């Protein structure tokens, strides 16, 4: 789906398909070396129950307990992407607004459902920070990411709270919040924000993109509306097993440790990228997600040469509000980052000739 020159259906996995499958992947925001063995074994053990229809009650209760909520405030989905489709199809809205640059699937789902979508474009000169007054007062559905993909900006919870209005659904995509140490600025679990819908994904931190598991947190009446729009048995038995495991105390402790490691690896990446400031490279800071957004001259050519040097990175021009001068880089371990920085040095040298 192309709107205003932006391919809303382009995602990072396109960079590592087919001829990109052998590349070092800095294009997809799934944590490397996942899922861990214990999670893989837990999911595999669920395969003995495949003859029965999926029963999501235990997984739903586990997710609810993780956030201190009653089960009727939780809906399990086939990844956060399914939740965007459900919101677009089930909710009766007149003026949906999507805050960009951000994950493009919410707008694509709304357009597919026949909605006319307004955009609020955050600006580089403002650090891609959210100004609640920029959102039209009569918007009855507002979608914003936190931390935002691809900018890696973490908006204050108090700022997002200013977007809430009677009669408005406020959708906050927290797919990467568990990669933020302490999950500061999270709204998941809050019941005092009118119209709040929080989306969470378990595919990024746990490496389950192929399994498709996420969930929605919202008022019971909103959950009921979305559930009516779901097909029967939308989440498979293995995905339900993964959901229950990924909100266990052991998993939460492991995710918290991973968040601190990601923050350290991101700081190493940002420091290395700073060495290329004289080449015109700029990093959007402070970055708070498991990825960083950079602007640099001849970015498309640099991306092409990086592929030739063995690295896949995410093009930025498919995000509304960005153009071909932007690239998104997933955070990886220090060894991988060091090799990438060497390749980036070569790619910049080639393109500057």
Short mmCIF file of C-alpha atoms in Angstrom, two decimals:
data_model
loop_
_atom_site.label_atom_id
_atom_site.label_comp_id
_atom_site.label_asym_id
_atom_site.label_seq_id
_atom_site.Cartn_x
_atom_site.Cartn_y
_atom_site.Cartn_z
CA UNK A 1 0.00 0.00 0.00
CA UNK A 2 1.54 3.29 -1.15
CA UNK A 3 0.33 6.67 0.13
CA UNK A 4 2.19 9.88 -0.62
CA UNK A 5 5.12 7.81 -1.86
CA UNK A 6 5.37 5.77 1.36
CA UNK A 7 5.03 1.98 1.15
CA UNK A 8 3.09 1.27 4.34
CA UNK A 9 3.43 -2.48 3.83
CA UNK A 10 7.23 -2.48 3.71
CA UNK A 11 8.77 -3.95 6.87
CA UNK A 12 12.29 -4.76 7.98
CA UNK A 13 12.01 -8.45 7.17
CA UNK A 14 12.01 -7.55 3.47
CA UNK A 15 15.69 -6.64 3.83
CA UNK A 16 16.67 -10.17 4.87
CA UNK A 17 14.53 -12.29 2.59
CA UNK A 18 15.85 -14.18 -0.42
CA UNK A 19 19.25 -12.74 -1.38
CA UNK A 20 19.48 -10.99 2.02
CA UNK A 21 19.08 -14.15 4.09
CA UNK A 22 22.84 -14.52 4.61
CA UNK A 23 23.34 -10.92 5.73
CA UNK A 24 23.98 -9.81 9.29
CA UNK A 25 20.56 -8.51 10.27
CA UNK A 26 20.35 -4.96 11.59
CA UNK A 27 17.05 -4.42 9.79
CA UNK A 28 14.65 -6.40 12.00
CA UNK A 29 13.98 -5.33 15.58
CA UNK A 30 13.78 -8.84 17.03
CA UNK A 31 16.34 -9.47 19.80
CA UNK A 32 19.22 -11.60 18.53
CA UNK A 33 19.86 -15.16 19.77
CA UNK A 34 16.22 -15.76 20.67
CA UNK A 35 14.06 -17.56 21.59
CA UNK A 36 16.10 -18.93 24.52
CA UNK A 37 16.34 -22.70 24.87
CA UNK A 38 13.97 -22.88 27.84
CA UNK A 39 11.26 -21.05 25.90
CA UNK A 40 11.76 -23.12 22.77
CA UNK A 41 11.45 -26.30 24.84
CA UNK A 42 8.33 -25.00 26.59
CA UNK A 43 6.66 -24.22 23.28
CA UNK A 44 7.70 -27.60 21.86
CA UNK A 45 6.13 -29.36 24.83
CA UNK A 46 2.78 -27.79 23.95
CA UNK A 47 2.72 -29.66 20.64
CA UNK A 48 1.40 -32.77 22.37
CA UNK A 49 -1.90 -30.92 22.83
CA UNK A 50 -2.49 -29.94 19.22
CA UNK A 51 -5.47 -32.28 18.82
CA UNK A 52 -7.51 -30.06 21.15
CA UNK A 53 -8.82 -26.62 20.29
CA UNK A 54 -6.79 -23.78 21.85
CA UNK A 55 -7.93 -22.68 25.32
CA UNK A 56 -6.58 -19.24 26.12
CA UNK A 57 -7.99 -18.82 29.63
CA UNK A 58 -4.78 -19.61 31.54
CA UNK A 59 -2.59 -17.49 29.29
CA UNK A 60 -5.08 -14.62 29.50
CA UNK A 61 -5.12 -14.84 33.28
CA UNK A 62 -1.31 -14.91 33.38
CA UNK A 63 -1.04 -11.77 31.23
CA UNK A 64 -3.68 -10.05 33.38
CA UNK A 65 -1.79 -10.93 36.56
CA UNK A 66 1.47 -9.65 35.06
CA UNK A 67 -0.12 -6.20 34.71
CA UNK A 68 -2.29 -6.33 37.84
CA UNK A 69 -5.53 -6.34 35.83
CA UNK A 70 -8.66 -8.48 35.71
CA UNK A 71 -8.80 -10.94 32.82
CA UNK A 72 -11.67 -9.06 31.14
CA UNK A 73 -9.22 -6.24 30.41
CA UNK A 74 -6.96 -8.53 28.33
CA UNK A 75 -7.27 -9.83 24.79
CA UNK A 76 -4.66 -12.18 23.34
CA UNK A 77 -3.92 -11.65 19.64
CA UNK A 78 -1.87 -13.14 16.84
CA UNK A 79 0.83 -10.51 17.34
CA UNK A 80 0.25 -6.80 17.82
CA UNK A 81 -0.40 -6.53 14.06
CA UNK A 82 -3.69 -8.40 14.45
CA UNK A 83 -4.71 -5.94 17.13
CA UNK A 84 -4.38 -3.04 14.68
CA UNK A 85 -6.70 -4.83 12.26
CA UNK A 86 -9.24 -5.50 15.01
CA UNK A 87 -9.19 -1.87 16.13
CA UNK A 88 -9.68 -0.66 12.56
CA UNK A 89 -12.58 -3.02 11.89
CA UNK A 90 -14.39 -3.14 15.23
CA UNK A 91 -14.34 0.42 16.53
CA UNK A 92 -16.75 2.98 15.11
CA UNK A 93 -14.60 6.06 14.58
CA UNK A 94 -15.07 9.19 12.49
CA UNK A 95 -11.65 10.82 12.54
CA UNK A 96 -8.69 8.52 13.18
CA UNK A 97 -5.27 10.13 13.56
CA UNK A 98 -1.91 8.36 13.44
CA UNK A 99 1.17 10.05 14.89
CA UNK A 100 4.14 9.58 12.55
CA UNK A 101 6.88 8.59 11.99
CA UNK A 102 5.88 5.27 13.51
CA UNK A 103 5.11 1.65 12.64
CA UNK A 104 3.03 1.88 9.49
CA UNK A 105 0.69 -1.07 10.02
CA UNK A 106 -1.89 0.90 12.09
CA UNK A 107 -2.50 3.33 9.25
CA UNK A 108 -2.52 0.56 6.65
CA UNK A 109 -5.12 -1.38 8.68
CA UNK A 110 -7.30 1.70 9.08
CA UNK A 111 -7.17 2.46 5.37
CA UNK A 112 -7.94 -1.17 4.50
CA UNK A 113 -11.04 -0.88 6.71
CA UNK A 114 -12.24 2.12 4.69
CA UNK A 115 -11.20 4.93 7.02
CA UNK A 116 -9.74 8.23 5.94
CA UNK A 117 -6.66 8.71 8.11
CA UNK A 118 -5.16 12.00 9.22
CA UNK A 119 -1.49 12.22 10.11
CA UNK A 120 0.35 14.21 12.73
CA UNK A 121 3.99 14.40 11.63
CA UNK A 122 6.59 14.84 14.35
CA UNK A 123 9.63 16.84 13.25
CA UNK A 124 13.34 16.21 13.36
CA UNK A 125 14.03 19.74 14.60
CA UNK A 126 11.89 18.95 17.66
CA UNK A 127 13.63 15.63 18.25
CA UNK A 128 10.50 13.80 17.01
CA UNK A 129 8.91 14.69 20.37
CA UNK A 130 5.16 14.64 20.76
CA UNK A 131 3.26 17.88 21.21
CA UNK A 132 -0.26 16.87 22.33
CA UNK A 133 -1.69 20.16 21.00
CA UNK A 134 -0.75 19.07 17.46
CA UNK A 135 -3.40 16.34 17.57
CA UNK A 136 -6.78 17.61 16.32
CA UNK A 137 -9.24 18.07 19.16
CA UNK A 138 -11.98 16.17 17.31
CA UNK A 139 -9.84 13.08 16.66
CA UNK A 140 -11.73 10.14 18.16
CA UNK A 141 -8.95 7.59 17.62
CA UNK A 142 -5.27 8.45 18.12
CA UNK A 143 -2.45 5.96 17.57
CA UNK A 144 1.07 6.56 18.88
CA UNK A 145 4.05 4.31 19.56
CA UNK A 146 6.09 4.35 22.76
CA UNK A 147 8.99 3.92 22.45
CA UNK A 148 8.35 4.83 18.85
CA UNK A 149 9.53 2.74 15.93
CA UNK A 150 11.63 3.95 14.07
CA UNK A 151 12.70 7.07 15.98
CA UNK A 152 13.49 5.29 19.28
CA UNK A 153 11.92 8.23 21.13
CA UNK A 154 10.35 7.45 24.51
CA UNK A 155 7.47 9.83 25.18
CA UNK A 156 6.69 10.71 28.81
CA UNK A 157 3.61 8.93 30.13
CA UNK A 158 2.30 12.30 31.32
CA UNK A 159 2.50 13.67 27.76
CA UNK A 160 0.57 10.72 26.37
CA UNK A 161 -1.97 11.10 29.16
CA UNK A 162 -2.70 14.61 27.82
CA UNK A 163 -4.04 13.01 24.64
CA UNK A 164 -6.89 11.28 26.49
CA UNK A 165 -10.36 12.74 26.03
CA UNK A 166 -13.92 11.59 26.72
CA UNK A 167 -15.13 9.89 23.55
CA UNK A 168 -11.61 9.29 22.23
CA UNK A 169 -9.76 5.98 21.96
CA UNK A 170 -6.06 6.45 22.67
CA UNK A 171 -4.00 3.56 21.30
CA UNK A 172 -0.45 3.35 22.64
CA UNK A 173 1.73 0.75 20.92
CA UNK A 174 4.17 -0.48 23.59
CA UNK A 175 5.63 -3.30 21.48
CA UNK A 176 9.17 -2.32 22.54
CA UNK A 177 8.48 -1.13 26.10
CA UNK A 178 9.91 -4.28 27.66
CA UNK A 179 13.26 -3.32 26.09
CA UNK A 180 13.28 -0.12 28.18
CA UNK A 181 14.93 -0.62 31.60
CA UNK A 182 12.25 -0.46 34.25
CA UNK A 183 9.59 0.05 31.56
CA UNK A 184 9.50 3.67 32.64
CA UNK A 185 6.79 5.73 30.96
CA UNK A 186 4.67 2.60 30.43
CA UNK A 187 0.90 2.95 30.50
CA UNK A 188 0.21 -0.80 30.53
CA UNK A 189 -1.81 -1.62 33.64
CA UNK A 190 -3.26 1.88 34.00
CA UNK A 191 -7.03 2.04 34.41
CA UNK A 192 -7.30 5.76 35.16
CA UNK A 193 -6.77 7.00 31.58
CA UNK A 194 -10.09 7.27 29.70
CA UNK A 195 -10.24 5.44 26.39
CA UNK A 196 -6.76 3.94 26.80
CA UNK A 197 -5.82 0.91 24.70
CA UNK A 198 -2.29 -0.47 25.16
CA UNK A 199 -0.80 -2.98 22.75
CA UNK A 200 2.04 -5.27 23.68
CA UNK A 201 4.05 -7.72 21.58
CA UNK A 202 5.93 -10.78 22.80
CA UNK A 203 7.63 -11.34 19.46
CA UNK A 204 10.42 -8.74 19.73
CA UNK A 205 12.11 -9.48 23.03
CA UNK A 206 11.56 -13.23 22.82
CA UNK A 207 12.24 -13.88 19.13
CA UNK A 208 8.74 -15.19 18.37
CA UNK A 209 7.93 -13.29 15.19
CA UNK A 210 7.15 -16.59 13.46
CA UNK A 211 4.74 -17.66 16.21
CA UNK A 212 2.62 -14.44 16.34
CA UNK A 213 1.65 -13.55 19.88
CA UNK A 214 0.70 -10.25 21.47
CA UNK A 215 -2.09 -8.75 23.52
CA UNK A 216 -4.38 -5.78 24.09
CA UNK A 217 -5.04 -4.09 27.43
CA UNK A 218 -8.20 -1.96 27.54
CA UNK A 219 -11.53 -1.39 29.25
CA UNK A 220 -13.73 -4.51 29.32
CA UNK A 221 -16.25 -3.06 26.87
CA UNK A 222 -13.48 -2.31 24.34
CA UNK A 223 -12.02 -5.79 24.78
CA UNK A 224 -15.47 -7.27 24.15
CA UNK A 225 -15.85 -5.28 20.92
CA UNK A 226 -12.45 -6.42 19.65
CA UNK A 227 -13.08 -10.02 20.67
CA UNK A 228 -16.28 -10.11 18.63
CA UNK A 229 -14.25 -9.12 15.57
CA UNK A 230 -11.75 -11.96 16.05
CA UNK A 231 -12.10 -15.27 14.25
CA UNK A 232 -12.62 -18.37 16.37
CA UNK A 233 -9.47 -19.63 18.10
CA UNK A 234 -7.25 -16.82 16.79
CA UNK A 235 -4.20 -17.73 18.91
CA UNK A 236 -2.66 -21.18 18.52
CA UNK A 237 -1.87 -23.53 21.39
CA UNK A 238 1.93 -23.04 21.02
CA UNK A 239 1.46 -19.24 21.02
CA UNK A 240 -0.68 -19.47 24.17
CA UNK A 241 2.01 -21.54 25.84
CA UNK A 242 4.57 -18.91 24.88
CA UNK A 243 2.40 -16.10 26.23
CA UNK A 244 2.05 -17.77 29.60
CA UNK A 245 5.78 -18.48 29.78
CA UNK A 246 6.84 -14.98 28.72
CA UNK A 247 5.00 -13.30 31.59
CA UNK A 248 6.34 -15.67 34.27
CA UNK A 249 8.64 -14.25 36.98
CA UNK A 250 11.61 -16.00 35.38
CA UNK A 251 10.88 -14.46 31.99
CA UNK A 252 10.29 -10.99 33.40
CA UNK A 253 13.64 -11.12 35.20
CA UNK A 254 15.38 -12.25 32.02
CA UNK A 255 13.70 -9.50 29.98
CA UNK A 256 14.74 -6.89 32.56
CA UNK A 257 18.34 -8.08 32.33
CA UNK A 258 18.17 -8.02 28.52
CA UNK A 259 16.84 -4.45 28.62
CA UNK A 260 19.88 -3.26 30.55
CA UNK A 261 22.21 -5.12 28.17
CA UNK A 262 20.44 -3.59 25.16
CA UNK A 263 20.86 -0.13 26.69
CA UNK A 264 24.60 -0.71 27.10
CA UNK A 265 24.95 -2.09 23.56
CA UNK A 266 22.94 0.84 22.20
CA UNK A 267 25.23 3.32 23.96
CA UNK A 268 28.19 1.56 22.32
CA UNK A 269 26.52 1.80 18.90
CA UNK A 270 25.64 5.50 19.33
CA UNK A 271 29.18 6.30 20.47
CA UNK A 272 30.57 4.54 17.41
CA UNK A 273 28.19 6.34 15.09
CA UNK A 274 29.28 9.67 16.58
CA UNK A 275 32.68 9.10 14.99
CA UNK A 276 31.03 9.66 11.60
CA UNK A 277 29.65 13.10 12.41
CA UNK A 278 32.19 14.66 10.05
CA UNK A 279 30.61 12.56 7.28
CA UNK A 280 27.27 14.20 8.00
CA UNK A 281 25.79 11.30 9.99
CA UNK A 282 23.32 12.29 12.74
CA UNK A 283 21.65 10.04 15.33
CA UNK A 284 18.24 10.82 16.79
CA UNK A 285 18.90 11.10 20.52
CA UNK A 286 18.19 10.14 23.18
CA UNK A 287 17.44 6.71 21.75
CA UNK A 288 15.52 4.49 24.16
CA UNK A 289 14.46 1.48 22.06
CA UNK A 290 16.40 -1.53 20.73
CA UNK A 291 17.16 0.43 17.54
CA UNK A 292 18.42 3.84 16.47
CA UNK A 293 17.43 6.17 13.65
CA UNK A 294 20.17 7.91 11.69
CA UNK A 295 20.24 10.52 8.95
CA UNK A 296 23.15 10.65 6.55
CA UNK A 297 23.99 11.86 3.05
CA UNK A 298 23.46 9.35 0.24
CA UNK A 299 21.77 6.95 2.65
CA UNK A 300 20.31 4.80 -0.14
CA UNK A 301 23.75 4.27 -1.68
CA UNK A 302 25.27 3.56 1.74
CA UNK A 303 22.58 0.97 2.41
CA UNK A 304 23.33 -0.66 -0.96
CA UNK A 305 27.05 -0.85 -0.24
CA UNK A 306 26.42 -2.18 3.27
CA UNK A 307 24.54 -5.09 1.69
CA UNK A 308 27.58 -5.80 -0.42
CA UNK A 309 29.65 -5.80 2.75
CA UNK A 310 27.33 -8.26 4.47
CA UNK A 311 24.94 -6.07 6.50
CA UNK A 312 21.21 -5.42 6.14
CA UNK A 313 19.77 -2.18 7.55
CA UNK A 314 16.25 -0.77 7.39
CA UNK A 315 15.48 1.96 4.87
CA UNK A 316 13.63 4.90 6.37
CA UNK A 317 11.75 6.35 3.42
CA UNK A 318 8.72 4.06 3.85
CA UNK A 319 7.83 5.84 7.11
CA UNK A 320 5.63 8.95 6.70
CA UNK A 321 7.61 11.94 7.89
CA UNK A 322 10.95 10.51 6.73
CA UNK A 323 12.67 10.35 3.36
CA UNK A 324 15.46 8.38 1.71
CA UNK A 325 18.06 10.14 3.87
CA UNK A 326 17.17 7.96 6.87
CA UNK A 327 18.17 4.46 8.03
CA UNK A 328 17.11 2.46 11.08
CA UNK A 329 19.69 0.23 12.77
CA UNK A 330 18.82 -2.54 15.21
CA UNK A 331 20.98 -2.75 18.34
CA UNK A 332 23.22 -5.80 18.40
CA UNK A 333 26.06 -7.06 20.61
CA UNK A 334 29.33 -5.15 20.70
CA UNK A 335 31.21 -7.53 18.42
CA UNK A 336 28.56 -7.27 15.73
CA UNK A 337 28.38 -3.49 16.18
CA UNK A 338 32.14 -3.15 15.79
CA UNK A 339 32.09 -5.12 12.55
CA UNK A 340 29.17 -3.04 11.32
CA UNK A 341 30.96 0.22 12.10
CA UNK A 342 33.94 -0.97 10.05
CA UNK A 343 31.60 -1.79 7.16
CA UNK A 344 29.89 1.59 7.53
CA UNK A 345 33.27 3.31 7.31
CA UNK A 346 33.95 1.47 4.04
CA UNK A 347 30.47 2.21 2.66
CA UNK A 348 30.79 5.92 3.45
CA UNK A 349 34.21 6.02 1.84
CA UNK A 350 32.91 4.38 -1.33
CA UNK A 351 29.90 6.68 -1.62
CA UNK A 352 31.96 9.84 -1.03
CA UNK A 353 34.22 9.22 -4.03
#
